[in-house]
Amino acid sequence: MSEDNKELTTENGQGAAGDRKFATKLIHFGAEIDEQTGASSVPIYQASTFHHHDIFNPPQYDYSRSGNPTRQALEDYIALLEGGNRGFAFASGMAAISTTFLLLSAGDHVIVTEDVYGGTYRLLTSILNRLGIESTFVDMTDFAAVQAALLPNTKAVFMETPSNPTLKITNIAETTAWAKEHGLLTMLDNTFMTPYHQRPIEHGVDIVLHSATKFLGGHSDVLAGLAVTADEALGKRLKVLQNGMGTVLSAQESWLLMRGMKTLQTRMEQSERSARKLAEWLSQDSRVSKVYYPGLEGHPGREVHERQSLGYGAVVSFDAGSGEKAKALLSKVRIPLVAVSLGAVESILSYPAMMSHAAMPREVRLERGITDGLVRYSVGLEDIDDLIADLDQALNG
Ligand SMILES: *Cc1c(COP(=O)(O)O)cnc(C)c1O
């Protein structure tokens, strides 16, 4: 009996649970009550292997790399939230993204959002390029530029919208319609929006990816990645890769992630409300030279974003004027964590030039608008008045 390709999953996003509102799905996702005991949370199946009670009738789960009931509950949960066919949980966001890119083969070409997450850029330009997978980085706010990047060997389009950290907007439906005409696979990194604010499968995307380390986990205490496929054929192919690469998420981490996800809507609502206020306040402040937030009037692509998303998210980027000023600000703030990462209960201030985008050559970085003065503020659940007062004193540095 093979550990590969075993059908462990059920159809998601449809049926009774699929008709409910998002907030209800977050709490009642199917596995929230343990069938055997009635326990109010998914059991953590801390087991690597499963006994074959009857050798002629193999168990549903046989080895935890290939399938684990706790991980399966999480995988069904994210598939339900994204409205997809099948979910997959990985050891990190990069494990999800790198495993998914292996749907491509040597000789294939992929069109990628220009200011894509730094780790995705590094994966494409220092690892996948060696394996013969080529990539072209394109400013996807310009649809003509996306079309112009098409090569005879193009097989896929990888989007990140809003992009990181300048929050540029890609028109998802326009891009996926064009990609379908050309038989291209479409992938979208939905980390910044989460399925609460944006459900890319509804706009034609084939595979949605997440660093669940961020808003989905939400507490800066779990590293995880998720993928959701729109249809079963792709789901089967990704299952082979997840099992074959062994890039799976552990049962403990799967449980912890589900624990965090239950409060996603409440956290996103409050953080977004605060982020809007922070962006407005920053945009009136003469000490700041530029503010990036999709909810600000005049943000490029705002109308496109509003058509495809239900909110603006909780990440605000701004230019403190220079590298010196940005560093002074980072050493003077007292409330946010100064760190890589985002999307947590605590606010997190990060400095892309020296943190998330440090792997990117300076010229490339500047070309992509990631200046030396750019800082990224991920708004947490603290009182917004305190956050603004803190930033105000720090900007005086
Ligand atoms: C953090 C992040 C990733 C990578 O996820 P990890 O969990 O750190 O591996 C990918 N994409 C985006 C947009 C991210 O913010």
PDB file of N, CA and C in Angstrom, residues 109-171:
ATOM      1  N   HIS A 109       8.945  29.139 -17.391  1.00  0.00           N
ATOM      2  CA  HIS A 109       9.125  30.545 -17.053  1.00  0.00           C
ATOM      3  C   HIS A 109       7.909  31.037 -16.283  1.00  0.00           C
ATOM      4  N   VAL A 110       8.147  31.889 -15.283  1.00  0.00           N
ATOM      5  CA  VAL A 110       7.044  32.414 -14.474  1.00  0.00           C
ATOM      6  C   VAL A 110       7.133  33.942 -14.410  1.00  0.00           C
ATOM      7  N   ILE A 111       5.981  34.595 -14.492  1.00  0.00           N
ATOM      8  CA  ILE A 111       5.897  36.058 -14.366  1.00  0.00           C
ATOM      9  C   ILE A 111       5.529  36.365 -12.914  1.00  0.00           C
ATOM     10  N   VAL A 112       6.303  37.245 -12.273  1.00  0.00           N
ATOM     11  CA  VAL A 112       6.186  37.464 -10.831  1.00  0.00           C
ATOM     12  C   VAL A 112       6.006  38.956 -10.531  1.00  0.00           C
ATOM     13  N   THR A 113       5.171  39.251  -9.527  1.00  0.00           N
ATOM     14  CA  THR A 113       5.025  40.625  -9.033  1.00  0.00           C
ATOM     15  C   THR A 113       6.395  41.201  -8.698  1.00  0.00           C
ATOM     16  N   GLU A 114       6.649  42.406  -9.188  1.00  0.00           N
ATOM     17  CA  GLU A 114       7.970  43.015  -9.031  1.00  0.00           C
ATOM     18  C   GLU A 114       8.431  43.100  -7.569  1.00  0.00           C
ATOM     19  N   ASP A 115       7.631  43.755  -6.721  1.00  0.00           N
ATOM     20  CA  ASP A 115       8.091  43.873  -5.331  1.00  0.00           C
ATOM     21  C   ASP A 115       7.495  42.764  -4.460  1.00  0.00           C
ATOM     22  N   VAL A 116       7.779  41.546  -4.898  1.00  0.00           N
ATOM     23  CA  VAL A 116       7.324  40.349  -4.210  1.00  0.00           C
ATOM     24  C   VAL A 116       8.070  40.224  -2.869  1.00  0.00           C
ATOM     25  N   TYR A 117       7.526  39.440  -1.946  1.00  0.00           N
ATOM     26  CA  TYR A 117       8.173  39.169  -0.662  1.00  0.00           C
ATOM     27  C   TYR A 117       9.645  38.767  -0.889  1.00  0.00           C
ATOM     28  N   GLY A 118      10.532  39.310  -0.065  1.00  0.00           N
ATOM     29  CA  GLY A 118      11.975  39.090  -0.237  1.00  0.00           C
ATOM     30  C   GLY A 118      12.378  37.621  -0.311  1.00  0.00           C
ATOM     31  N   GLY A 119      11.748  36.786   0.475  1.00  0.00           N
ATOM     32  CA  GLY A 119      12.074  35.356   0.472  1.00  0.00           C
ATOM     33  C   GLY A 119      11.672  34.681  -0.835  1.00  0.00           C
ATOM     34  N   THR A 120      10.580  35.150  -1.428  1.00  0.00           N
ATOM     35  CA  THR A 120      10.126  34.595  -2.714  1.00  0.00           C
ATOM     36  C   THR A 120      11.101  35.024  -3.812  1.00  0.00           C
ATOM     37  N   TYR A 121      11.548  36.281  -3.721  1.00  0.00           N
ATOM     38  CA  TYR A 121      12.554  36.783  -4.659  1.00  0.00           C
ATOM     39  C   TYR A 121      13.833  35.944  -4.566  1.00  0.00           C
ATOM     40  N   ARG A 122      14.257  35.675  -3.340  1.00  0.00           N
ATOM     41  CA  ARG A 122      15.486  34.879  -3.129  1.00  0.00           C
ATOM     42  C   ARG A 122      15.308  33.454  -3.654  1.00  0.00           C
ATOM     43  N   LEU A 123      14.162  32.861  -3.393  1.00  0.00           N
ATOM     44  CA  LEU A 123      13.878  31.503  -3.885  1.00  0.00           C
ATOM     45  C   LEU A 123      14.012  31.449  -5.406  1.00  0.00           C
ATOM     46  N   LEU A 124      13.408  32.447  -6.077  1.00  0.00           N
ATOM     47  CA  LEU A 124      13.398  32.436  -7.544  1.00  0.00           C
ATOM     48  C   LEU A 124      14.759  32.755  -8.143  1.00  0.00           C
ATOM     49  N   THR A 125      15.494  33.674  -7.501  1.00  0.00           N
ATOM     50  CA  THR A 125      16.733  34.161  -8.122  1.00  0.00           C
ATOM     51  C   THR A 125      17.984  33.442  -7.640  1.00  0.00           C
ATOM     52  N   SER A 126      17.884  32.658  -6.568  1.00  0.00           N
ATOM     53  CA  SER A 126      19.107  31.955  -6.156  1.00  0.00           C
ATOM     54  C   SER A 126      18.933  30.444  -6.032  1.00  0.00           C
ATOM     55  N   ILE A 127      17.717  29.941  -6.144  1.00  0.00           N
ATOM     56  CA  ILE A 127      17.514  28.483  -6.030  1.00  0.00           C
ATOM     57  C   ILE A 127      16.824  27.937  -7.284  1.00  0.00           C
ATOM     58  N   LEU A 128      15.620  28.442  -7.573  1.00  0.00           N
ATOM     59  CA  LEU A 128      14.865  27.875  -8.705  1.00  0.00           C
ATOM     60  C   LEU A 128      15.537  28.180 -10.049  1.00  0.00           C
ATOM     61  N   ASN A 129      16.266  29.294 -10.130  1.00  0.00           N
ATOM     62  CA  ASN A 129      16.990  29.609 -11.372  1.00  0.00           C
ATOM     63  C   ASN A 129      18.038  28.535 -11.667  1.00  0.00           C
ATOM     64  N   ARG A 130      18.672  27.986 -10.612  1.00  0.00           N
ATOM     65  CA  ARG A 130      19.668  26.920 -10.804  1.00  0.00           C
ATOM     66  C   ARG A 130      19.030  25.646 -11.317  1.00  0.00           C
ATOM     67  N   LEU A 131      17.727  25.485 -11.045  1.00  0.00           N
ATOM     68  CA  LEU A 131      17.023  24.277 -11.491  1.00  0.00           C
ATOM     69  C   LEU A 131      16.353  24.503 -12.845  1.00  0.00           C
ATOM     70  N   GLY A 132      16.656  25.641 -13.467  1.00  0.00           N
ATOM     71  CA  GLY A 132      16.139  25.896 -14.813  1.00  0.00           C
ATOM     72  C   GLY A 132      14.747  26.494 -14.854  1.00  0.00           C
ATOM     73  N   ILE A 133      14.283  27.040 -13.717  1.00  0.00           N
ATOM     74  CA  ILE A 133      12.994  27.746 -13.711  1.00  0.00           C
ATOM     75  C   ILE A 133      13.299  29.244 -13.764  1.00  0.00           C
ATOM     76  N   GLU A 134      12.894  29.863 -14.858  1.00  0.00           N
ATOM     77  CA  GLU A 134      13.202  31.281 -15.100  1.00  0.00           C
ATOM     78  C   GLU A 134      12.079  32.160 -14.580  1.00  0.00           C
ATOM     79  N   SER A 135      12.420  33.383 -14.173  1.00  0.00           N
ATOM     80  CA  SER A 135      11.365  34.299 -13.751  1.00  0.00           C
ATOM     81  C   SER A 135      11.606  35.705 -14.285  1.00  0.00           C
ATOM     82  N   THR A 136      10.511  36.413 -14.544  1.00  0.00           N
ATOM     83  CA  THR A 136      10.573  37.831 -14.916  1.00  0.00           C
ATOM     84  C   THR A 136       9.742  38.590 -13.899  1.00  0.00           C
ATOM     85  N   PHE A 137      10.339  39.633 -13.301  1.00  0.00           N
ATOM     86  CA  PHE A 137       9.635  40.446 -12.307  1.00  0.00           C
ATOM     87  C   PHE A 137       9.015  41.645 -13.007  1.00  0.00           C
ATOM     88  N   VAL A 138       7.714  41.827 -12.755  1.00  0.00           N
ATOM     89  CA  VAL A 138       6.959  42.830 -13.493  1.00  0.00           C
ATOM     90  C   VAL A 138       6.151  43.695 -12.526  1.00  0.00           C
ATOM     91  N   ASP A 139       6.090  44.985 -12.829  1.00  0.00           N
ATOM     92  CA  ASP A 139       5.206  45.877 -12.076  1.00  0.00           C
ATOM     93  C   ASP A 139       3.771  45.548 -12.492  1.00  0.00           C
ATOM     94  N   MET A 140       3.080  44.800 -11.660  1.00  0.00           N
ATOM     95  CA  MET A 140       1.761  44.291 -12.047  1.00  0.00           C
ATOM     96  C   MET A 140       0.648  45.327 -11.923  1.00  0.00           C
ATOM     97  N   THR A 141       0.987  46.558 -11.485  1.00  0.00           N
ATOM     98  CA  THR A 141      -0.021  47.616 -11.550  1.00  0.00           C
ATOM     99  C   THR A 141      -0.250  47.976 -13.017  1.00  0.00           C
ATOM    100  N   ASP A 142       0.675  47.543 -13.876  1.00  0.00           N
ATOM    101  CA  ASP A 142       0.629  47.835 -15.301  1.00  0.00           C
ATOM    102  C   ASP A 142       0.327  46.535 -16.061  1.00  0.00           C
ATOM    103  N   PHE A 143      -0.935  46.354 -16.420  1.00  0.00           N
ATOM    104  CA  PHE A 143      -1.358  45.093 -17.054  1.00  0.00           C
ATOM    105  C   PHE A 143      -0.635  44.854 -18.389  1.00  0.00           C
ATOM    106  N   ALA A 144      -0.362  45.951 -19.112  1.00  0.00           N
ATOM    107  CA  ALA A 144       0.361  45.804 -20.385  1.00  0.00           C
ATOM    108  C   ALA A 144       1.750  45.206 -20.149  1.00  0.00           C
ATOM    109  N   ALA A 145       2.370  45.560 -19.033  1.00  0.00           N
ATOM    110  CA  ALA A 145       3.695  45.022 -18.709  1.00  0.00           C
ATOM    111  C   ALA A 145       3.615  43.524 -18.412  1.00  0.00           C
ATOM    112  N   VAL A 146       2.515  43.104 -17.783  1.00  0.00           N
ATOM    113  CA  VAL A 146       2.318  41.669 -17.515  1.00  0.00           C
ATOM    114  C   VAL A 146       2.206  40.931 -18.850  1.00  0.00           C
ATOM    115  N   GLN A 147       1.373  41.458 -19.735  1.00  0.00           N
ATOM    116  CA  GLN A 147       1.176  40.819 -21.049  1.00  0.00           C
ATOM    117  C   GLN A 147       2.478  40.760 -21.838  1.00  0.00           C
ATOM    118  N   ALA A 148       3.262  41.840 -21.736  1.00  0.00           N
ATOM    119  CA  ALA A 148       4.516  41.917 -22.495  1.00  0.00           C
ATOM    120  C   ALA A 148       5.559  40.924 -21.985  1.00  0.00           C
ATOM    121  N   ALA A 149       5.387  40.435 -20.764  1.00  0.00           N
ATOM    122  CA  ALA A 149       6.382  39.509 -20.190  1.00  0.00           C
ATOM    123  C   ALA A 149       6.167  38.068 -20.646  1.00  0.00           C
ATOM    124  N   LEU A 150       5.090  37.825 -21.386  1.00  0.00           N
ATOM    125  CA  LEU A 150       4.779  36.454 -21.836  1.00  0.00           C
ATOM    126  C   LEU A 150       5.845  35.939 -22.802  1.00  0.00           C
ATOM    127  N   LEU A 151       6.381  34.763 -22.485  1.00  0.00           N
ATOM    128  CA  LEU A 151       7.362  34.105 -23.358  1.00  0.00           C
ATOM    129  C   LEU A 151       6.762  32.781 -23.831  1.00  0.00           C
ATOM    130  N   PRO A 152       7.350  32.183 -24.867  1.00  0.00           N
ATOM    131  CA  PRO A 152       6.797  30.899 -25.333  1.00  0.00           C
ATOM    132  C   PRO A 152       6.789  29.829 -24.237  1.00  0.00           C
ATOM    133  N   ASN A 153       7.731  29.926 -23.279  1.00  0.00           N
ATOM    134  CA  ASN A 153       7.790  28.912 -22.214  1.00  0.00           C
ATOM    135  C   ASN A 153       7.152  29.372 -20.898  1.00  0.00           C
ATOM    136  N   THR A 154       6.388  30.469 -20.922  1.00  0.00           N
ATOM    137  CA  THR A 154       5.724  30.926 -19.690  1.00  0.00           C
ATOM    138  C   THR A 154       4.646  29.921 -19.295  1.00  0.00           C
ATOM    139  N   LYS A 155       4.697  29.526 -18.006  1.00  0.00           N
ATOM    140  CA  LYS A 155       3.734  28.541 -17.522  1.00  0.00           C
ATOM    141  C   LYS A 155       2.886  29.048 -16.362  1.00  0.00           C
ATOM    142  N   ALA A 156       3.342  30.131 -15.733  1.00  0.00           N
ATOM    143  CA  ALA A 156       2.629  30.551 -14.526  1.00  0.00           C
ATOM    144  C   ALA A 156       2.776  32.042 -14.270  1.00  0.00           C
ATOM    145  N   VAL A 157       1.824  32.562 -13.475  1.00  0.00           N
ATOM    146  CA  VAL A 157       1.877  33.950 -13.002  1.00  0.00           C
ATOM    147  C   VAL A 157       1.767  33.902 -11.482  1.00  0.00           C
ATOM    148  N   PHE A 158       2.705  34.580 -10.812  1.00  0.00           N
ATOM    149  CA  PHE A 158       2.690  34.625  -9.352  1.00  0.00           C
ATOM    150  C   PHE A 158       2.412  36.054  -8.914  1.00  0.00           C
ATOM    151  N   MET A 159       1.268  36.238  -8.233  1.00  0.00           N
ATOM    152  CA  MET A 159       0.865  37.584  -7.806  1.00  0.00           C
ATOM    153  C   MET A 159       1.003  37.744  -6.292  1.00  0.00           C
ATOM    154  N   GLU A 160       1.258  38.976  -5.895  1.00  0.00           N
ATOM    155  CA  GLU A 160       1.160  39.331  -4.476  1.00  0.00           C
ATOM    156  C   GLU A 160       0.491  40.694  -4.461  1.00  0.00           C
ATOM    157  N   THR A 161      -0.729  40.754  -3.948  1.00  0.00           N
ATOM    158  CA  THR A 161      -1.459  42.022  -3.927  1.00  0.00           C
ATOM    159  C   THR A 161      -2.295  42.152  -2.672  1.00  0.00           C
ATOM    160  N   PRO A 162      -2.158  43.238  -1.905  1.00  0.00           N
ATOM    161  CA  PRO A 162      -1.179  44.301  -2.094  1.00  0.00           C
ATOM    162  C   PRO A 162       0.234  43.745  -1.929  1.00  0.00           C
ATOM    163  N   SER A 163       1.182  44.338  -2.654  1.00  0.00           N
ATOM    164  CA  SER A 163       2.547  43.818  -2.589  1.00  0.00           C
ATOM    165  C   SER A 163       3.261  44.383  -1.382  1.00  0.00           C
ATOM    166  N   ASN A 164       4.432  43.879  -1.185  1.00  0.00           N
ATOM    167  CA  ASN A 164       5.171  44.086   0.049  1.00  0.00           C
ATOM    168  C   ASN A 164       6.486  44.786  -0.249  1.00  0.00           C
ATOM    169  N   PRO A 165       6.777  45.919   0.327  1.00  0.00           N
ATOM    170  CA  PRO A 165       6.053  46.662   1.357  1.00  0.00           C
ATOM    171  C   PRO A 165       5.346  47.914   0.831  1.00  0.00           C
ATOM    172  N   THR A 166       5.334  48.151  -0.493  1.00  0.00           N
ATOM    173  CA  THR A 166       4.758  49.416  -0.972  1.00  0.00           C
ATOM    174  C   THR A 166       3.277  49.297  -1.360  1.00  0.00           C
ATOM    175  N   LEU A 167       2.699  48.120  -1.114  1.00  0.00           N
ATOM    176  CA  LEU A 167       1.250  47.938  -1.225  1.00  0.00           C
ATOM    177  C   LEU A 167       0.700  48.310  -2.604  1.00  0.00           C
ATOM    178  N   LYS A 168       1.404  47.825  -3.620  1.00  0.00           N
ATOM    179  CA  LYS A 168       0.933  48.018  -4.994  1.00  0.00           C
ATOM    180  C   LYS A 168      -0.168  47.001  -5.293  1.00  0.00           C
ATOM    181  N   ILE A 169      -1.093  47.398  -6.142  1.00  0.00           N
ATOM    182  CA  ILE A 169      -2.286  46.582  -6.396  1.00  0.00           C
ATOM    183  C   ILE A 169      -2.259  45.961  -7.795  1.00  0.00           C
ATOM    184  N   THR A 170      -2.497  44.654  -7.829  1.00  0.00           N
ATOM    185  CA  THR A 170      -2.662  43.938  -9.093  1.00  0.00           C
ATOM    186  C   THR A 170      -4.146  43.678  -9.296  1.00  0.00           C
ATOM    187  N   ASN A 171      -4.632  43.871 -10.509  1.00  0.00           N
ATOM    188  CA  ASN A 171      -6.018  43.529 -10.826  1.00  0.00           C
ATOM    189  C   ASN A 171      -6.099  42.002 -10.994  1.00  0.00           C
TER     190      ASN A 171
END
